[in-house]
Amino acid sequence: MSTVSIYDSPGLDQLRRSLKADPLCVRRMRNGLLKQGLPDETALAAFPAPDQVSLHTLELFQRHDSTLDGATKLLFRTADALLIESVILRIASGRTTLCISSQVGCAVACEFCATGKMGLRRNLSSGEMLDQVLQSIQLLAGEGRRLRNIVFMGMGEPLHNEEQLCATLDALTLPELFHFASTRILVSTVGVPDAMLRLAGRYPTMRVALSLHSVDENVRQRLIPLAWKYPLEQLRCTLEELNRRSNAAVMIEYLLLAGVNDSLTNARQLIEWLSGLNVHVNLIPYNSIEEAAGLAGSDEPARTLFAATLKAAGLKTTLRYSLGSDIAAACGQLVRHENRRHHQARRSTSTEVC
Ligand code: SAH
Ligand code: SF4
């Protein structure tokens, strides 16, 4: 029997009419599920033909809870047996953030990133991005928590999957679906100028983060191979344009790597490069990955000095602490680990994940 997706409004309405059911039943089912995070059966009970509605595109494959802090990593399996990951961050203030994936793997191939080391397998559909959100909302509702922020900082480059990203953002913000405030959604990108401007035009209050990591063209290109396509000068012009269009600060992500981009000189160059822009710098500690043997995270004194230098120059700066380091919380790490385990266990079979 064919089923109708919970996100397919015309399809659900047609089904409801064919059943001669109360027009409110669709709204009750969706509100219960997408806004309150009720379990599947409870939400579906509001609809007269629950077996004709499909809710999920992903199967929860594994759940890893950090013993150090409030991070939970969820590994999902797609219908074509690929693994992706989402991370729930329960911050002490009570605010809960969900980090979701937009692609299986990533073509940008950043030197420091486990996802980048996989290459790109495929884009995720909006249904697959939304199911990461839905299953997390349900999990959190079971703990009496509500999801506050959604960040596209998981596997993949969201702006290389623009069409499905926009369909996802539409569904997240639509009142009859998740009704999430766009101010509480952040899309992180390695820097794709045209797409950044299109996104800002379509969702003016949504937050954007640029993964900058270095203001030296050679160093940046070494860390981010695809960076040659978009020179730093073009990225700066894009930030200026985003600032002209919105009062919200653009987040600048800067991974601190020992001996690569963490010296006092590097801090001063960054200050100079960012001067005149409305930005908030987020300094990220490096979660080391096996495939990048030559890279190491900056030590604590270097990180503190770097942050203090930026702050003294008047830049809004946050020194992020690593959450979930015991559950391989850096983007793509757990999937890489699982895939390797899977390959070792099944070397003689032809089934492959990622
Ligand atoms: N592709 C997008 C979004 C996904 S990556 C982007 O690059 O912005 C999200 C963030 O995780 C980026 O800022 C990226 O630099 C960071 N990241 C990737 N690998 C990391 C690692 N090993 N340790 C710490 N941060 C990492
Ligand atoms: Fe892709 Fe972002 Fe990882 Fe770079 S850091 S490889 S852009 S997911």
Tab-separated table of N, CA, C and O in Angstrom, residues 229-312:
chain	number	residue	atom	x	y	z
A	229	LYS	N	38.477	27.962	-5.253
A	229	LYS	CA	37.363	28.446	-6.080
A	229	LYS	C	36.857	29.805	-5.621
A	229	LYS	O	36.315	30.572	-6.414
A	230	TYR	N	36.956	30.051	-4.319
A	230	TYR	CA	36.387	31.274	-3.753
A	230	TYR	C	37.446	32.004	-2.943
A	230	TYR	O	37.623	31.736	-1.755
A	231	PRO	N	38.182	32.927	-3.566
A	231	PRO	CA	39.266	33.618	-2.865
A	231	PRO	C	38.755	34.389	-1.649
A	231	PRO	O	37.571	34.753	-1.586
A	232	LEU	N	39.665	34.626	-0.722
A	232	LEU	CA	39.305	35.324	0.526
A	232	LEU	C	38.666	36.679	0.260
A	232	LEU	O	37.754	37.097	0.976
A	233	GLU	N	39.161	37.355	-0.773
A	233	GLU	CA	38.625	38.682	-1.094
A	233	GLU	C	37.121	38.591	-1.407
A	233	GLU	O	36.319	39.417	-0.961
A	234	GLN	N	36.759	37.549	-2.151
A	234	GLN	CA	35.344	37.358	-2.506
A	234	GLN	C	34.516	37.020	-1.254
A	234	GLN	O	33.367	37.470	-1.119
A	235	LEU	N	35.110	36.251	-0.351
A	235	LEU	CA	34.388	35.917	0.880
A	235	LEU	C	34.161	37.168	1.726
A	235	LEU	O	33.100	37.367	2.311
A	236	ARG	N	35.176	38.052	1.753
A	236	ARG	CA	35.016	39.295	2.526
A	236	ARG	C	33.901	40.151	1.934
A	236	ARG	O	33.063	40.692	2.654
A	237	CYS	N	33.859	40.265	0.609
A	237	CYS	CA	32.791	41.043	-0.038
A	237	CYS	C	31.423	40.440	0.293
A	237	CYS	O	30.452	41.161	0.513
A	238	THR	N	31.369	39.111	0.352
A	238	THR	CA	30.098	38.434	0.677
A	238	THR	C	29.673	38.777	2.109
A	238	THR	O	28.502	39.059	2.370
A	239	LEU	N	30.637	38.797	3.028
A	239	LEU	CA	30.309	39.141	4.416
A	239	LEU	C	29.817	40.587	4.506
A	239	LEU	O	28.865	40.891	5.228
A	240	GLU	N	30.475	41.470	3.752
A	240	GLU	CA	30.043	42.883	3.751
A	240	GLU	C	28.598	42.979	3.276
A	240	GLU	O	27.783	43.695	3.856
A	241	GLU	N	28.278	42.219	2.224
A	241	GLU	CA	26.915	42.254	1.677
A	241	GLU	C	25.915	41.683	2.698
A	241	GLU	O	24.834	42.236	2.894
A	242	LEU	N	26.288	40.603	3.383
A	242	LEU	CA	25.390	40.032	4.404
A	242	LEU	C	25.162	41.047	5.514
A	242	LEU	O	24.040	41.198	6.013
A	243	ASN	N	26.210	41.760	5.902
A	243	ASN	CA	26.092	42.796	6.949
A	243	ASN	C	25.169	43.927	6.502
A	243	ASN	O	24.426	44.473	7.304
A	244	ARG	N	25.270	44.277	5.209
A	244	ARG	CA	24.392	45.354	4.709
A	244	ARG	C	22.929	44.944	4.797
A	244	ARG	O	22.058	45.732	5.075
A	245	ARG	N	22.680	43.637	4.582
A	245	ARG	CA	21.293	43.172	4.516
A	245	ARG	C	20.692	42.854	5.880
A	245	ARG	O	19.484	42.764	6.018
A	246	SER	N	21.530	42.576	6.876
A	246	SER	CA	20.972	42.157	8.174
A	246	SER	C	21.812	42.713	9.323
A	246	SER	O	23.022	42.867	9.211
A	247	ASN	N	21.121	42.993	10.448
A	247	ASN	CA	21.825	43.497	11.640
A	247	ASN	C	22.477	42.371	12.440
A	247	ASN	O	23.269	42.635	13.349
A	248	ALA	N	22.108	41.138	12.128
A	248	ALA	CA	22.645	40.015	12.906
A	248	ALA	C	24.104	39.764	12.533
A	248	ALA	O	24.461	39.793	11.350
A	249	ALA	N	24.922	39.516	13.549
A	249	ALA	CA	26.337	39.230	13.288
A	249	ALA	C	26.476	37.887	12.562
A	249	ALA	O	25.749	36.945	12.851
A	250	VAL	N	27.397	37.817	11.617
A	250	VAL	CA	27.706	36.539	10.961
A	250	VAL	C	28.707	35.811	11.861
A	250	VAL	O	29.645	36.424	12.377
A	251	MET	N	28.473	34.518	12.049
A	251	MET	CA	29.424	33.778	12.880
A	251	MET	C	30.636	33.364	12.030
A	251	MET	O	30.479	32.917	10.893
A	252	ILE	N	31.811	33.571	12.591
A	252	ILE	CA	33.047	33.149	11.915
A	252	ILE	C	33.616	31.976	12.701
A	252	ILE	O	33.913	32.107	13.892
A	253	GLU	N	33.726	30.831	12.048
A	253	GLU	CA	34.286	29.675	12.734
A	253	GLU	C	35.772	29.570	12.405
A	253	GLU	O	36.179	29.695	11.242
A	254	TYR	N	36.538	29.358	13.446
A	254	TYR	CA	37.996	29.349	13.290
A	254	TYR	C	38.543	28.214	14.147
A	254	TYR	O	38.513	28.262	15.380
A	255	LEU	N	38.998	27.178	13.450
A	255	LEU	CA	39.550	26.005	14.116
A	255	LEU	C	40.979	26.332	14.534
A	255	LEU	O	41.758	26.797	13.702
A	256	LEU	N	41.321	26.099	15.784
A	256	LEU	CA	42.676	26.450	16.242
A	256	LEU	C	43.614	25.253	16.115
A	256	LEU	O	43.484	24.252	16.828
A	257	LEU	N	44.576	25.367	15.189
A	257	LEU	CA	45.507	24.281	14.897
A	257	LEU	C	46.932	24.709	15.231
A	257	LEU	O	47.397	25.769	14.753
A	258	ALA	N	47.606	23.896	16.043
A	258	ALA	CA	48.941	24.251	16.532
A	258	ALA	C	49.915	24.490	15.381
A	258	ALA	O	50.048	23.657	14.475
A	259	GLY	N	50.553	25.649	15.419
A	259	GLY	CA	51.590	25.956	14.440
A	259	GLY	C	51.068	26.235	13.042
A	259	GLY	O	51.851	26.470	12.116
A	260	VAL	N	49.756	26.198	12.849
A	260	VAL	CA	49.188	26.420	11.506
A	260	VAL	C	48.526	27.791	11.422
A	260	VAL	O	48.782	28.570	10.500
A	261	ASN	N	47.680	28.090	12.411
A	261	ASN	CA	46.902	29.334	12.346
A	261	ASN	C	46.672	29.946	13.720
A	261	ASN	O	45.725	30.718	13.898
A	262	ASP	N	47.512	29.562	14.715
A	262	ASP	CA	47.179	29.961	16.089
A	262	ASP	C	48.195	30.920	16.730
A	262	ASP	O	48.192	31.097	17.948
A	263	SER	N	49.088	31.533	15.925
A	263	SER	CA	50.089	32.422	16.527
A	263	SER	C	49.497	33.805	16.792
A	263	SER	O	48.393	34.121	16.315
A	264	LEU	N	50.254	34.621	17.518
A	264	LEU	CA	49.815	36.009	17.758
A	264	LEU	C	49.698	36.765	16.438
A	264	LEU	O	48.768	37.552	16.235
A	265	THR	N	50.651	36.504	15.537
A	265	THR	CA	50.602	37.135	14.210
A	265	THR	C	49.312	36.741	13.491
A	265	THR	O	48.631	37.570	12.893
A	266	ASN	N	48.964	35.441	13.581
A	266	ASN	CA	47.727	34.981	12.939
A	266	ASN	C	46.506	35.692	13.536
A	266	ASN	O	45.577	36.063	12.810
A	267	ALA	N	46.533	35.894	14.850
A	267	ALA	CA	45.408	36.583	15.513
A	267	ALA	C	45.304	38.014	14.989
A	267	ALA	O	44.200	38.498	14.682
A	268	ARG	N	46.454	38.673	14.857
A	268	ARG	CA	46.445	40.070	14.379
A	268	ARG	C	45.972	40.135	12.923
A	268	ARG	O	45.239	41.044	12.545
A	269	GLN	N	46.393	39.165	12.124
A	269	GLN	CA	45.944	39.131	10.711
A	269	GLN	C	44.424	38.928	10.634
A	269	GLN	O	43.740	39.545	9.809
A	270	LEU	N	43.932	38.086	11.533
A	270	LEU	CA	42.484	37.841	11.547
A	270	LEU	C	41.729	39.116	11.945
A	270	LEU	O	40.715	39.472	11.332
A	271	ILE	N	42.250	39.799	12.956
A	271	ILE	CA	41.626	41.053	13.410
A	271	ILE	C	41.566	42.050	12.258
A	271	ILE	O	40.531	42.664	11.985
A	272	GLU	N	42.669	42.166	11.565
A	272	GLU	CA	42.769	43.089	10.432
A	272	GLU	C	41.757	42.721	9.339
A	272	GLU	O	41.034	43.559	8.819
A	273	TRP	N	41.701	41.413	9.031
A	273	TRP	CA	40.823	40.937	7.954
A	273	TRP	C	39.345	41.170	8.293
A	273	TRP	O	38.536	41.463	7.418
A	274	LEU	N	39.031	41.046	9.580
A	274	LEU	CA	37.621	41.175	9.989
A	274	LEU	C	37.229	42.614	10.320
A	274	LEU	O	36.057	42.874	10.628
A	275	SER	N	38.190	43.536	10.245
A	275	SER	CA	37.878	44.890	10.737
A	275	SER	C	36.740	45.508	9.913
A	275	SER	O	36.667	45.363	8.695
A	276	GLY	N	35.833	46.126	10.625
A	276	GLY	CA	34.691	46.781	9.981
A	276	GLY	C	33.511	45.853	9.730
A	276	GLY	O	32.457	46.309	9.268
A	277	LEU	N	33.660	44.558	10.039
A	277	LEU	CA	32.548	43.630	9.808
A	277	LEU	C	31.803	43.343	11.111
A	277	LEU	O	32.408	43.340	12.192
A	278	ASN	N	30.491	43.084	10.994
A	278	ASN	CA	29.707	42.685	12.165
A	278	ASN	C	29.724	41.151	12.251
A	278	ASN	O	28.946	40.480	11.580
A	279	VAL	N	30.670	40.661	13.053
A	279	VAL	CA	30.847	39.208	13.134
A	279	VAL	C	31.009	38.776	14.590
A	279	VAL	O	31.280	39.599	15.473
A	280	HIS	N	30.812	37.507	14.830
A	280	HIS	CA	31.075	36.898	16.135
A	280	HIS	C	32.012	35.722	15.877
A	280	HIS	O	31.665	34.819	15.125
A	281	VAL	N	33.187	35.781	16.442
A	281	VAL	CA	34.168	34.723	16.169
A	281	VAL	C	34.009	33.569	17.157
A	281	VAL	O	33.942	33.782	18.368
A	282	ASN	N	33.917	32.371	16.607
A	282	ASN	CA	33.799	31.174	17.430
A	282	ASN	C	35.074	30.358	17.240
A	282	ASN	O	35.327	29.846	16.152
A	283	LEU	N	35.899	30.304	18.268
A	283	LEU	CA	37.164	29.566	18.172
A	283	LEU	C	36.905	28.113	18.549
A	283	LEU	O	36.397	27.824	19.640
A	284	ILE	N	37.220	27.217	17.627
A	284	ILE	CA	36.857	25.805	17.824
A	284	ILE	C	38.094	24.978	18.162
A	284	ILE	O	39.092	25.045	17.449
A	285	PRO	N	38.010	24.186	19.239
A	285	PRO	CA	39.126	23.261	19.494
A	285	PRO	C	39.076	22.115	18.488
A	285	PRO	O	37.988	21.662	18.111
A	286	TYR	N	40.217	21.679	18.042
A	286	TYR	CA	40.289	20.609	17.038
A	286	TYR	C	40.075	19.254	17.696
A	286	TYR	O	40.717	18.930	18.686
A	287	ASN	N	39.162	18.463	17.143
A	287	ASN	CA	38.982	17.067	17.551
A	287	ASN	C	39.850	16.252	16.607
A	287	ASN	O	39.533	16.140	15.421
A	288	SER	N	40.942	15.682	17.108
A	288	SER	CA	41.900	15.098	16.159
A	288	SER	C	41.305	13.880	15.457
A	288	SER	O	40.511	13.130	16.033
A	289	ILE	N	41.679	13.730	14.200
A	289	ILE	CA	41.234	12.554	13.438
A	289	ILE	C	42.480	11.803	12.949
A	289	ILE	O	43.505	12.413	12.661
A	290	GLU	N	42.351	10.490	12.862
A	290	GLU	CA	43.503	9.649	12.489
A	290	GLU	C	44.080	10.011	11.125
A	290	GLU	O	45.279	9.964	10.906
A	291	GLU	N	43.188	10.380	10.196
A	291	GLU	CA	43.611	10.587	8.806
A	291	GLU	C	44.421	11.856	8.613
A	291	GLU	O	44.939	12.095	7.530
A	292	ALA	N	44.502	12.714	9.638
A	292	ALA	CA	45.273	13.950	9.501
A	292	ALA	C	46.399	13.939	10.531
A	292	ALA	O	46.403	14.717	11.480
A	293	ALA	N	47.340	13.049	10.309
A	293	ALA	CA	48.404	12.836	11.291
A	293	ALA	C	49.221	14.093	11.540
A	293	ALA	O	49.745	14.315	12.631
A	294	GLY	N	49.327	14.958	10.539
A	294	GLY	CA	50.168	16.150	10.669
A	294	GLY	C	49.511	17.294	11.436
A	294	GLY	O	50.167	18.305	11.696
A	295	LEU	N	48.243	17.166	11.794
A	295	LEU	CA	47.559	18.278	12.460
A	295	LEU	C	47.359	17.995	13.939
A	295	LEU	O	47.065	16.866	14.336
A	296	ALA	N	47.497	19.055	14.741
A	296	ALA	CA	47.235	18.924	16.178
A	296	ALA	C	46.509	20.182	16.639
A	296	ALA	O	46.732	21.272	16.094
A	297	GLY	N	45.663	20.001	17.619
A	297	GLY	CA	44.944	21.160	18.155
A	297	GLY	C	45.881	22.055	18.957
A	297	GLY	O	46.880	21.585	19.514
A	298	SER	N	45.578	23.356	19.026
A	298	SER	CA	46.385	24.280	19.828
A	298	SER	C	46.209	23.937	21.300
A	298	SER	O	45.132	23.496	21.712
A	299	ASP	N	47.260	24.167	22.088
A	299	ASP	CA	47.116	23.872	23.519
A	299	ASP	C	46.328	24.992	24.211
A	299	ASP	O	46.058	26.035	23.614
A	300	GLU	N	45.997	24.726	25.463
A	300	GLU	CA	45.104	25.632	26.193
A	300	GLU	C	45.659	27.061	26.279
A	300	GLU	O	44.942	28.030	25.963
A	301	PRO	N	46.969	27.253	26.641
A	301	PRO	CA	47.475	28.626	26.710
A	301	PRO	C	47.388	29.355	25.360
A	301	PRO	O	47.040	30.535	25.311
A	302	ALA	N	47.669	28.637	24.272
A	302	ALA	CA	47.613	29.275	22.942
A	302	ALA	C	46.175	29.687	22.611
A	302	ALA	O	45.930	30.764	22.052
A	303	ARG	N	45.232	28.825	22.965
A	303	ARG	CA	43.814	29.135	22.679
A	303	ARG	C	43.367	30.352	23.475
A	303	ARG	O	42.710	31.259	22.954
A	304	THR	N	43.754	30.368	24.756
A	304	THR	CA	43.343	31.473	25.623
A	304	THR	C	43.951	32.781	25.133
A	304	THR	O	43.270	33.815	25.088
A	305	LEU	N	45.231	32.741	24.752
A	305	LEU	CA	45.907	33.962	24.282
A	305	LEU	C	45.273	34.458	22.979
A	305	LEU	O	45.039	35.664	22.797
A	306	PHE	N	44.972	33.527	22.091
A	306	PHE	CA	44.358	33.888	20.809
A	306	PHE	C	43.012	34.579	21.067
A	306	PHE	O	42.732	35.658	20.523
A	307	ALA	N	42.204	33.975	21.940
A	307	ALA	CA	40.877	34.544	22.248
A	307	ALA	C	41.032	35.919	22.889
A	307	ALA	O	40.323	36.876	22.528
A	308	ALA	N	41.980	36.037	23.830
A	308	ALA	CA	42.160	37.315	24.539
A	308	ALA	C	42.589	38.407	23.563
A	308	ALA	O	42.156	39.568	23.685
A	309	THR	N	43.423	38.046	22.594
A	309	THR	CA	43.897	39.032	21.614
A	309	THR	C	42.727	39.564	20.784
A	309	THR	O	42.602	40.761	20.537
A	310	LEU	N	41.857	38.654	20.344
A	310	LEU	CA	40.698	39.087	19.551
A	310	LEU	C	39.776	39.969	20.395
A	310	LEU	O	39.292	41.016	19.941
A	311	LYS	N	39.546	39.539	21.634
A	311	LYS	CA	38.637	40.299	22.517
A	311	LYS	C	39.190	41.692	22.778
A	311	LYS	O	38.450	42.679	22.765
A	312	ALA	N	40.509	41.756	23.016
A	312	ALA	CA	41.126	43.056	23.299
A	312	ALA	C	40.974	44.004	22.113
A	312	ALA	O	40.934	45.233	22.277
